[in-house]
CSV table of C-alpha atoms in Angstrom, one decimal:
chain,number,residue,atom,x,y,z
A,1,MET,CA,-28.3,-20.8,3.5
A,2,LYS,CA,-24.7,-20.4,2.7
A,3,ALA,CA,-23.1,-20.2,-0.7
A,4,LYS,CA,-19.4,-21.3,-1.3
A,5,ILE,CA,-18.2,-19.9,-4.6
A,6,HIS,CA,-15.0,-20.6,-6.5
A,7,VAL,CA,-13.9,-18.2,-9.2
A,8,THR,CA,-11.0,-19.4,-11.3
A,9,LEU,CA,-9.2,-18.2,-14.4
A,10,LYS,CA,-10.1,-20.1,-17.5
A,11,THR,CA,-7.5,-22.4,-19.0
A,12,GLY,CA,-5.1,-20.5,-21.2
A,13,VAL,CA,-5.6,-17.2,-19.5
A,14,LEU,CA,-2.3,-15.9,-18.1
A,15,ASP,CA,-2.1,-16.0,-14.3
A,16,PRO,CA,0.6,-13.6,-13.1
A,17,GLN,CA,-0.3,-14.2,-9.4
A,18,GLY,CA,0.1,-17.9,-9.9
A,19,LYS,CA,3.4,-17.3,-11.6
A,20,ALA,CA,4.6,-15.1,-8.7
A,21,ILE,CA,3.7,-17.9,-6.2
A,22,ALA,CA,5.5,-20.5,-8.3
A,23,HIS,CA,8.6,-18.3,-8.5
A,24,ALA,CA,8.5,-17.5,-4.7
A,25,LEU,CA,8.1,-21.2,-3.8
A,26,GLY,CA,11.2,-21.9,-6.0
A,27,ASN,CA,13.1,-19.2,-4.2
A,28,LEU,CA,12.1,-20.7,-0.8
A,29,GLY,CA,13.7,-24.0,-1.9
A,30,PHE,CA,10.6,-26.0,-2.9
A,31,SER,CA,11.3,-28.1,-6.0
A,32,GLY,CA,8.9,-30.0,-8.4
A,33,ILE,CA,6.5,-27.1,-8.6
A,34,GLY,CA,4.5,-27.2,-11.8
A,35,ASP,CA,1.6,-24.9,-12.8
A,36,VAL,CA,0.2,-22.7,-10.1
A,37,ARG,CA,-3.2,-21.0,-10.5
A,38,GLN,CA,-4.8,-18.6,-8.0
A,39,GLY,CA,-8.5,-18.0,-7.8
A,40,LYS,CA,-11.0,-16.5,-5.4
A,41,PHE,CA,-13.1,-18.3,-2.8
A,42,ILE,CA,-16.2,-16.4,-1.7
A,43,GLU,CA,-18.6,-17.3,1.1
A,44,ILE,CA,-22.0,-15.6,1.2
A,45,GLU,CA,-24.7,-15.9,3.9
A,46,LEU,CA,-28.1,-15.8,2.3
A,47,ALA,CA,-31.4,-15.2,4.0
A,48,GLU,CA,-33.2,-17.1,1.2
A,49,ALA,CA,-34.2,-20.6,2.5
A,50,ASP,CA,-35.5,-22.0,-0.8
A,51,ARG,CA,-32.7,-23.9,-2.5
A,52,ALA,CA,-33.8,-23.3,-6.1
A,53,LYS,CA,-34.3,-19.6,-5.6
A,54,ALA,CA,-30.9,-19.3,-3.8
A,55,GLU,CA,-29.2,-21.1,-6.6
A,56,ALA,CA,-30.7,-18.8,-9.2
A,57,SER,CA,-29.8,-15.8,-7.1
A,58,VAL,CA,-26.2,-16.9,-6.6
A,59,ARG,CA,-25.8,-17.7,-10.3
A,60,GLU,CA,-26.9,-14.2,-11.1
A,61,MET,CA,-24.5,-12.7,-8.6
A,62,CYS,CA,-21.6,-14.6,-10.2
A,63,GLU,CA,-22.6,-13.5,-13.7
A,64,ARG,CA,-23.2,-9.9,-12.8
A,65,LEU,CA,-20.5,-9.2,-10.2
A,66,LEU,CA,-18.3,-12.0,-8.9
A,67,ALA,CA,-16.8,-13.5,-12.0
A,68,ASN,CA,-15.7,-11.9,-15.2
A,69,THR,CA,-17.0,-14.6,-17.5
A,70,VAL,CA,-14.8,-13.6,-20.4
A,71,ILE,CA,-11.8,-14.9,-18.6
A,72,GLU,CA,-13.1,-16.6,-15.5
A,73,ASN,CA,-15.1,-19.7,-14.6
A,74,TYR,CA,-17.2,-20.0,-11.5
A,75,ARG,CA,-18.8,-22.9,-9.6
A,76,PHE,CA,-20.7,-22.9,-6.3
A,77,GLU,CA,-22.3,-25.1,-3.8
A,78,LEU,CA,-25.1,-24.3,-1.3
A,79,SER,CA,-25.3,-25.6,2.2
A,80,ALA,CA,-28.1,-25.1,4.8
B,1,MET,CA,-0.2,-34.7,-7.6
B,2,LYS,CA,-2.3,-31.7,-7.4
B,3,ALA,CA,-3.0,-29.6,-4.2
B,4,LYS,CA,-6.1,-27.5,-3.9
B,5,ILE,CA,-5.6,-24.9,-1.1
B,6,HIS,CA,-8.2,-22.6,0.5
B,7,VAL,CA,-6.8,-19.6,2.5
B,8,THR,CA,-9.5,-17.8,4.5
B,9,LEU,CA,-9.5,-15.0,7.0
B,10,LYS,CA,-10.0,-16.1,10.6
B,11,THR,CA,-13.3,-15.4,12.2
B,12,GLY,CA,-13.3,-11.9,13.7
B,13,VAL,CA,-10.7,-10.5,11.3
B,14,LEU,CA,-12.2,-7.6,9.3
B,15,ASP,CA,-12.7,-8.4,5.7
B,16,PRO,CA,-13.0,-5.2,3.6
B,17,GLN,CA,-13.2,-7.1,0.3
B,18,GLY,CA,-16.1,-9.1,1.6
B,19,LYS,CA,-17.8,-5.9,2.8
B,20,ALA,CA,-17.3,-4.4,-0.6
B,21,ILE,CA,-18.9,-7.4,-2.3
B,22,ALA,CA,-21.9,-7.3,0.1
B,23,HIS,CA,-22.3,-3.6,-0.6
B,24,ALA,CA,-22.1,-4.0,-4.3
B,25,LEU,CA,-24.6,-6.9,-4.3
B,26,GLY,CA,-27.0,-4.6,-2.3
B,27,ASN,CA,-26.5,-1.9,-4.9
B,28,LEU,CA,-27.3,-4.4,-7.7
B,29,GLY,CA,-30.6,-5.1,-6.0
B,30,PHE,CA,-29.9,-8.4,-4.3
B,31,SER,CA,-31.5,-8.6,-0.9
B,32,GLY,CA,-31.1,-10.9,2.1
B,33,ILE,CA,-27.3,-10.8,1.8
B,34,GLY,CA,-25.6,-11.5,5.2
B,35,ASP,CA,-21.9,-11.9,5.9
B,36,VAL,CA,-19.6,-12.1,2.9
B,37,ARG,CA,-16.0,-13.4,3.2
B,38,GLN,CA,-13.5,-13.5,0.5
B,39,GLY,CA,-10.6,-15.9,0.5
B,40,LYS,CA,-8.0,-17.3,-1.9
B,41,PHE,CA,-8.1,-20.6,-3.8
B,42,ILE,CA,-4.8,-21.8,-5.0
B,43,GLU,CA,-4.1,-24.9,-7.2
B,44,ILE,CA,-0.5,-26.2,-7.3
B,45,GLU,CA,0.8,-29.0,-9.6
B,46,LEU,CA,3.4,-31.1,-7.7
B,47,ALA,CA,5.9,-33.5,-9.1
B,48,GLU,CA,6.0,-35.4,-5.8
B,49,ALA,CA,4.1,-38.7,-6.1
B,50,ASP,CA,4.3,-39.7,-2.5
B,51,ARG,CA,1.2,-38.5,-0.7
B,52,ALA,CA,2.7,-38.1,2.8
B,53,LYS,CA,5.7,-36.1,1.4
B,54,ALA,CA,3.4,-34.0,-0.7
B,55,GLU,CA,1.2,-33.2,2.3
B,56,ALA,CA,4.2,-32.2,4.4
B,57,SER,CA,5.5,-30.0,1.6
B,58,VAL,CA,2.2,-28.3,1.0
B,59,ARG,CA,1.7,-27.7,4.7
B,60,GLU,CA,5.1,-26.0,4.8
B,61,MET,CA,4.2,-23.9,1.7
B,62,CYS,CA,1.1,-22.7,3.4
B,63,GLU,CA,2.9,-21.9,6.7
B,64,ARG,CA,5.8,-20.1,5.0
B,65,LEU,CA,4.3,-18.3,2.0
B,66,LEU,CA,0.6,-18.9,1.1
B,67,ALA,CA,-1.1,-18.0,4.4
B,68,ASN,CA,-0.5,-15.4,7.0
B,69,THR,CA,-1.3,-17.6,9.9
B,70,VAL,CA,-1.7,-14.7,12.3
B,71,ILE,CA,-4.9,-13.7,10.5
B,72,GLU,CA,-5.6,-16.5,8.1
B,73,ASN,CA,-6.6,-20.2,8.2
B,74,TYR,CA,-5.7,-22.6,5.5
B,75,ARG,CA,-6.8,-26.1,4.5
B,76,PHE,CA,-5.9,-28.2,1.5
B,77,GLU,CA,-6.7,-31.5,-0.2
B,78,LEU,CA,-4.5,-33.5,-2.5
B,79,SER,CA,-5.6,-35.4,-5.6
B,80,ALA,CA,-3.7,-37.7,-8.0
């Protein structure tokens, strides 16, 4: 089973990487750029075949390691 | 219009961040962890309302700034 995880900064948390991208795009001549936010996208191959167990496991991975839940949100989907 | 962009390492390109995550998950007691890959997830707000123009613009942003197309793939979707 494969987990696809998105970790994004919570609304209101300053995103310097996003600001840098917006600034660089402006310098390259792109106009009409509004808010830019950068997050992480993590793909994990799991040996676990049971969906409920895999879901519980991935949730724990996010809470304990992958996301800093003080400032970040996470969401994930599982595929066979 | 909003663009959601995924930038991922191409297959075969070494991913040290992914390896570090896999190792850390093992240390935390998670078992059955296979390949782990870390990529970027970028959200950009665009003033452009025309979908075709927005798509061309985002493609150019990816090619010129957001992805290193030698080692990275990108894909994106647009939403109103």
